[in-house]
DNA sequence: GCGACAG
DNA sequence: ATCTTGTCGC
């Protein structure tokens, strides 16, 4: 159903070259006006860090009911290196995506997209490999600076690096620590922020992320 | 040389 | 990511 993953980089040098190659395939466009389905993706690790569980959950964008779920167990495909994080989790996430029977209209990833040293974080990577609209919602920053964000839900501040807006620091709940939203592939920042707010009615993180987090965490126990 | 550093 | 309950600060 979705693109397969080829030979995987084994060194940082190879991973950097792969990012350079794939970055050229990122498409900049507004994104789906009103997606019918939204997917959340997440990975959890066991105590040793040798095993992981990946989950993808597809929700109905209107009522948030679960339309499909796919999980897989595996091993990290790369050490954790800031800026090369995608190489660790993408193979497992792609394998889970391939098990889906419902094609999601947009992928919402745990991590960053454009808000990355080379403008190609996990969300961009998964978007390009699947050619689905994708964006990232991170809990902490990787790069970039921003001005203080208003305390009210919906307030946002531009995340800037080297004079370029690479994402948004978005408040999803009054007085609660904001999240970091950035475009991945085939969706723009405004669309990503709007969708994030719609999916985070009650909690800091979008329901997609919360659902995926719960499922892959249970998978390891 | 010293911090910073998605998950 | 994960180890971890109560406790510190406003």
mmCIF file of C-alpha atoms (C1' of nucleotides) in Angstrom:
data_model
loop_
_atom_site.group_PDB
_atom_site.id
_atom_site.type_symbol
_atom_site.label_atom_id
_atom_site.label_comp_id
_atom_site.label_asym_id
_atom_site.label_seq_id
_atom_site.Cartn_x
_atom_site.Cartn_y
_atom_site.Cartn_z
ATOM 1 C CA UNK A 1 0.000 0.000 0.000
ATOM 2 C CA UNK A 2 2.808 2.364 0.852
ATOM 3 C CA UNK A 3 6.409 2.711 -0.299
ATOM 4 C CA UNK A 4 8.895 0.157 1.019
ATOM 5 C CA UNK A 5 12.088 1.076 2.851
ATOM 6 C CA UNK A 6 15.391 0.255 1.128
ATOM 7 C CA UNK A 7 18.926 -0.381 2.430
ATOM 8 C CA UNK A 8 19.306 1.592 5.605
ATOM 9 C CA UNK A 9 22.205 3.913 6.450
ATOM 10 C CA UNK A 10 24.671 2.444 8.915
ATOM 11 C CA UNK A 11 26.843 5.481 9.534
ATOM 12 C CA UNK A 12 26.121 9.108 10.263
ATOM 13 C CA UNK A 13 27.757 10.034 6.978
ATOM 14 C CA UNK A 14 25.403 7.768 5.046
ATOM 15 C CA UNK A 15 22.394 9.093 6.953
ATOM 16 C CA UNK A 16 23.327 12.689 6.206
ATOM 17 C CA UNK A 17 23.659 11.856 2.512
ATOM 18 C CA UNK A 18 20.251 10.187 2.568
ATOM 19 C CA UNK A 19 18.678 13.279 4.140
ATOM 20 C CA UNK A 20 20.206 15.404 1.418
ATOM 21 C CA UNK A 21 18.823 13.109 -1.249
ATOM 22 C CA UNK A 22 15.289 12.890 0.164
ATOM 23 C CA UNK A 23 15.018 16.542 1.130
ATOM 24 C CA UNK A 24 14.688 17.445 -2.538
ATOM 25 C CA UNK A 25 11.399 15.525 -2.670
ATOM 26 C CA UNK A 26 9.588 17.625 -0.070
ATOM 27 C CA UNK A 27 6.531 19.293 -1.591
ATOM 28 C CA UNK A 28 5.328 22.668 -0.329
ATOM 29 C CA UNK A 29 1.568 23.153 -0.707
ATOM 30 C CA UNK A 30 -1.430 24.202 1.443
ATOM 31 C CA UNK A 31 -2.537 20.684 2.293
ATOM 32 C CA UNK A 32 -5.934 18.973 2.587
ATOM 33 C CA UNK A 33 -8.696 21.513 3.294
ATOM 34 C CA UNK A 34 -10.710 19.154 5.447
ATOM 35 C CA UNK A 35 -9.101 15.739 5.934
ATOM 36 C CA UNK A 36 -11.565 12.941 6.703
ATOM 37 C CA UNK A 37 -8.987 10.853 8.539
ATOM 38 C CA UNK A 38 -5.919 11.733 10.586
ATOM 39 C CA UNK A 39 -3.179 9.367 11.712
ATOM 40 C CA UNK A 40 -1.093 9.495 14.861
ATOM 41 C CA UNK A 41 2.289 7.748 14.996
ATOM 42 C CA UNK A 42 4.457 6.935 17.972
ATOM 43 C CA UNK A 43 7.133 4.579 19.248
ATOM 44 C CA UNK A 44 7.865 3.261 22.749
ATOM 45 C CA UNK A 45 10.975 1.486 24.030
ATOM 46 C CA UNK A 46 11.545 -1.276 26.552
ATOM 47 C CA UNK A 47 13.793 -0.855 29.593
ATOM 48 C CA UNK A 48 16.930 -2.026 27.815
ATOM 49 C CA UNK A 49 16.251 0.229 24.835
ATOM 50 C CA UNK A 50 16.907 -2.760 22.543
ATOM 51 C CA UNK A 51 13.293 -3.376 21.640
ATOM 52 C CA UNK A 52 10.614 -0.985 20.466
ATOM 53 C CA UNK A 53 6.951 -0.990 19.606
ATOM 54 C CA UNK A 54 5.536 1.256 16.905
ATOM 55 C CA UNK A 55 1.896 2.207 16.494
ATOM 56 C CA UNK A 56 -0.205 4.040 13.934
ATOM 57 C CA UNK A 57 -3.779 4.970 14.744
ATOM 58 C CA UNK A 58 -6.181 6.383 12.178
ATOM 59 C CA UNK A 59 -8.963 8.523 13.606
ATOM 60 C CA UNK A 60 -12.057 9.980 12.010
ATOM 61 C CA UNK A 61 -11.248 13.680 11.859
ATOM 62 C CA UNK A 62 -14.815 14.635 12.713
ATOM 63 C CA UNK A 63 -15.660 12.546 15.769
ATOM 64 C CA UNK A 64 -12.196 11.144 16.612
ATOM 65 C CA UNK A 65 -13.469 7.574 16.498
ATOM 66 C CA UNK A 66 -10.819 4.939 15.721
ATOM 67 C CA UNK A 67 -10.948 3.837 12.091
ATOM 68 C CA UNK A 68 -7.851 1.644 12.023
ATOM 69 C CA UNK A 69 -4.864 0.619 14.093
ATOM 70 C CA UNK A 70 -1.563 -1.048 13.205
ATOM 71 C CA UNK A 71 1.345 -2.043 15.449
ATOM 72 C CA UNK A 72 4.684 -3.745 15.067
ATOM 73 C CA UNK A 73 7.543 -4.764 17.326
ATOM 74 C CA UNK A 74 11.138 -4.319 16.308
ATOM 75 C CA UNK A 75 14.524 -2.864 17.106
ATOM 76 C CA UNK A 76 15.883 0.655 16.757
ATOM 77 C CA UNK A 77 17.424 0.974 13.292
ATOM 78 C CA UNK A 78 20.021 3.575 14.261
ATOM 79 C CA UNK A 79 21.493 5.080 17.427
ATOM 80 C CA UNK A 80 19.877 8.223 18.751
ATOM 81 C CA UNK A 81 21.662 11.175 17.230
ATOM 82 C CA UNK A 82 19.975 14.601 17.346
ATOM 83 C CA UNK A 83 19.216 15.545 13.747
ATOM 84 C CA UNK A 84 19.265 11.900 12.632
ATOM 85 C CA UNK A 85 16.436 10.747 14.848
ATOM 86 C CA UNK A 86 14.276 9.579 11.925
ATOM 87 C CA UNK A 87 16.747 6.834 11.035
ATOM 88 C CA UNK A 88 15.992 5.233 14.364
ATOM 89 C CA UNK A 89 12.211 4.935 14.070
ATOM 90 C CA UNK A 90 11.225 5.216 10.402
ATOM 91 C CA UNK A 91 11.613 1.519 9.459
ATOM 92 C CA UNK A 92 9.251 0.400 12.237
ATOM 93 C CA UNK A 93 6.792 3.197 11.522
ATOM 94 C CA UNK A 94 6.799 2.403 7.793
ATOM 95 C CA UNK A 95 6.172 -1.266 8.553
ATOM 96 C CA UNK A 96 3.213 -0.300 10.721
ATOM 97 C CA UNK A 97 1.895 2.069 8.037
ATOM 98 C CA UNK A 98 2.031 -0.746 5.503
ATOM 99 C CA UNK A 99 -0.349 -2.783 7.657
ATOM 100 C CA UNK A 100 -3.083 -0.148 7.536
ATOM 101 C CA UNK A 101 -6.244 -0.933 5.618
ATOM 102 C CA UNK A 102 -7.477 2.659 5.802
ATOM 103 C CA UNK A 103 -5.387 5.266 4.017
ATOM 104 C CA UNK A 104 -4.998 8.322 6.276
ATOM 105 C CA UNK A 105 -5.315 11.808 4.778
ATOM 106 C CA UNK A 106 -2.549 13.213 6.960
ATOM 107 C CA UNK A 107 0.184 11.911 9.258
ATOM 108 C CA UNK A 108 0.808 13.591 12.604
ATOM 109 C CA UNK A 109 4.241 12.698 13.899
ATOM 110 C CA UNK A 110 5.960 12.799 17.273
ATOM 111 C CA UNK A 111 8.876 15.104 16.509
ATOM 112 C CA UNK A 112 9.703 17.797 13.980
ATOM 113 C CA UNK A 113 9.431 18.325 10.245
ATOM 114 C CA UNK A 114 10.970 21.478 8.819
ATOM 115 C CA UNK A 115 12.133 22.566 12.253
ATOM 116 C CA UNK A 116 15.346 20.614 11.808
ATOM 117 C CA UNK A 117 19.005 21.576 11.200
ATOM 118 C CA UNK A 118 18.739 20.476 7.560
ATOM 119 C CA UNK A 119 14.973 21.081 7.289
ATOM 120 C CA UNK A 120 14.204 17.360 7.133
ATOM 121 C CA UNK A 121 13.014 15.909 10.416
ATOM 122 C CA UNK A 122 11.003 12.751 11.091
ATOM 123 C CA UNK A 123 7.726 14.222 9.838
ATOM 124 C CA UNK A 124 9.276 15.299 6.525
ATOM 125 C CA UNK A 125 10.963 11.931 6.156
ATOM 126 C CA UNK A 126 7.751 9.928 6.657
ATOM 127 C CA UNK A 127 5.833 12.320 4.424
ATOM 128 C CA UNK A 128 8.256 11.898 1.545
ATOM 129 C CA UNK A 129 8.447 8.100 1.866
ATOM 130 C CA UNK A 130 4.644 7.735 1.902
ATOM 131 C CA UNK A 131 3.904 10.842 -0.182
ATOM 132 C CA UNK A 132 1.155 11.644 2.326
ATOM 133 C CA UNK A 133 0.624 15.080 3.858
ATOM 134 C CA UNK A 134 2.505 15.106 7.155
ATOM 135 C CA UNK A 135 3.594 17.397 9.939
ATOM 136 C CA UNK A 136 5.298 17.207 13.292
ATOM 137 C CA UNK A 137 4.154 18.071 16.797
ATOM 138 C CA UNK A 138 7.098 18.044 19.170
ATOM 139 C CA UNK A 139 7.081 18.407 22.944
ATOM 140 C CA UNK A 140 10.458 20.144 23.051
ATOM 141 C CA UNK A 141 12.556 22.148 20.623
ATOM 142 C CA UNK A 142 15.379 20.841 18.485
ATOM 143 C CA UNK A 143 16.457 24.131 16.937
ATOM 144 C CA UNK A 144 15.109 27.668 16.571
ATOM 145 C CA UNK A 145 14.239 30.641 18.748
ATOM 146 C CA UNK A 146 10.894 32.274 19.522
ATOM 147 C CA UNK A 147 9.316 35.162 21.383
ATOM 148 C CA UNK A 148 7.144 34.394 24.425
ATOM 149 C CA UNK A 149 3.790 32.845 23.502
ATOM 150 C CA UNK A 150 0.495 34.249 24.807
ATOM 151 C CA UNK A 151 -1.047 32.248 27.630
ATOM 152 C CA UNK A 152 -4.362 31.632 25.867
ATOM 153 C CA UNK A 153 -5.101 28.475 23.902
ATOM 154 C CA UNK A 154 -4.505 29.178 20.198
ATOM 155 C CA UNK A 155 -1.715 31.707 20.773
ATOM 156 C CA UNK A 156 1.375 31.092 18.709
ATOM 157 C CA UNK A 157 4.856 32.444 18.120
ATOM 158 C CA UNK A 158 7.042 31.902 15.052
ATOM 159 C CA UNK A 159 9.875 29.425 15.510
ATOM 160 C CA UNK A 160 12.813 31.005 13.696
ATOM 161 C CA UNK A 161 16.227 29.763 12.630
ATOM 162 C CA UNK A 162 18.730 31.662 10.513
ATOM 163 C CA UNK A 163 16.099 34.307 9.793
ATOM 164 C CA UNK A 164 13.663 31.728 8.482
ATOM 165 C CA UNK A 165 10.339 30.686 10.019
ATOM 166 C CA UNK A 166 10.615 26.922 10.394
ATOM 167 C CA UNK A 167 7.613 26.258 12.591
ATOM 168 C CA UNK A 168 5.348 27.549 15.336
ATOM 169 C CA UNK A 169 5.342 27.377 19.112
ATOM 170 C CA UNK A 170 1.652 26.772 19.708
ATOM 171 C CA UNK A 171 -0.344 26.945 22.933
ATOM 172 C CA UNK A 172 -2.957 24.184 22.833
ATOM 173 C CA UNK A 173 -4.312 24.737 26.373
ATOM 174 C CA UNK A 174 -4.575 27.870 28.499
ATOM 175 C CA UNK A 175 -1.503 28.240 30.660
ATOM 176 C CA UNK A 176 -0.029 24.891 29.630
ATOM 177 C CA UNK A 177 3.433 24.500 28.074
ATOM 178 C CA UNK A 178 3.175 24.984 24.293
ATOM 179 C CA UNK A 179 4.040 22.446 21.585
ATOM 180 C CA UNK A 180 6.312 22.809 18.544
ATOM 181 C CA UNK A 181 4.509 22.437 15.234
ATOM 182 C CA UNK A 182 6.256 22.256 11.864
ATOM 183 C CA UNK A 183 5.275 21.269 8.340
ATOM 184 C CA UNK A 184 6.534 17.954 7.026
ATOM 185 C CA UNK A 185 5.309 17.375 3.464
ATOM 186 C CA UNK A 186 2.351 18.591 1.370
ATOM 187 C CA UNK A 187 0.893 20.775 4.145
ATOM 188 C CA UNK A 188 1.651 24.292 5.329
ATOM 189 C CA UNK A 189 2.247 25.612 8.812
ATOM 190 C CA UNK A 190 -1.174 27.245 9.180
ATOM 191 C CA UNK A 191 -2.909 24.027 8.175
ATOM 192 C CA UNK A 192 -0.779 22.051 10.603
ATOM 193 C CA UNK A 193 -1.507 24.438 13.473
ATOM 194 C CA UNK A 194 -5.240 24.493 12.733
ATOM 195 C CA UNK A 195 -5.398 20.714 12.733
ATOM 196 C CA UNK A 196 -3.318 20.468 15.888
ATOM 197 C CA UNK A 197 -5.731 22.773 17.711
ATOM 198 C CA UNK A 198 -8.742 20.817 16.497
ATOM 199 C CA UNK A 199 -7.190 17.596 17.783
ATOM 200 C CA UNK A 200 -6.066 19.050 21.102
ATOM 201 C CA UNK A 201 -9.432 20.180 22.456
ATOM 202 C CA UNK A 202 -8.811 18.877 25.935
ATOM 203 C CA UNK A 203 -5.137 18.044 26.359
ATOM 204 C CA UNK A 204 -1.774 19.511 25.419
ATOM 205 C CA UNK A 205 -1.083 16.895 22.749
ATOM 206 C CA UNK A 206 -3.373 15.996 19.832
ATOM 207 C CA UNK A 207 -5.609 12.960 20.373
ATOM 208 C CA UNK A 208 -3.810 11.210 17.527
ATOM 209 C CA UNK A 209 -0.520 11.287 19.405
ATOM 210 C CA UNK A 210 -2.149 10.308 22.679
ATOM 211 C CA UNK A 211 -3.895 7.328 21.075
ATOM 212 C CA UNK A 212 -0.725 6.102 19.364
ATOM 213 C CA UNK A 213 1.308 6.601 22.520
ATOM 214 C CA UNK A 214 -1.064 4.520 24.598
ATOM 215 C CA UNK A 215 -1.156 1.681 22.075
ATOM 216 C CA UNK A 216 2.577 1.278 21.529
ATOM 217 C CA UNK A 217 3.219 1.562 25.242
ATOM 218 C CA UNK A 218 0.782 -1.263 25.970
ATOM 219 C CA UNK A 219 2.419 -3.313 23.229
ATOM 220 C CA UNK A 220 5.598 -3.585 25.275
ATOM 221 C CA UNK A 221 3.853 -5.038 28.314
ATOM 222 C "C1'" DG B 1 36.780 24.479 24.951
ATOM 223 C "C1'" DC B 2 31.722 24.662 26.630
ATOM 224 C "C1'" DG B 3 26.752 23.984 26.068
ATOM 225 C "C1'" DA B 4 22.688 22.336 23.180
ATOM 226 C "C1'" DC B 5 20.822 18.428 21.486
ATOM 227 C "C1'" DA B 6 13.237 15.757 18.421
ATOM 228 C "C1'" DG B 7 12.592 10.522 20.818
ATOM 229 C "C1'" DA C 1 12.715 7.194 25.097
ATOM 230 C "C1'" DT C 2 13.144 5.750 30.329
ATOM 231 C "C1'" DC C 3 14.279 5.749 35.554
ATOM 232 C "C1'" DT C 4 10.098 7.965 39.268
ATOM 233 C "C1'" DT C 5 6.385 10.479 44.333
ATOM 234 C "C1'" DG C 6 6.316 13.666 46.569
ATOM 235 C "C1'" DT C 7 7.581 18.069 46.610
ATOM 236 C "C1'" DC C 8 9.133 22.800 45.472
ATOM 237 C "C1'" DG C 9 7.618 27.300 43.862
ATOM 238 C "C1'" DC C 10 4.252 30.728 42.462
#
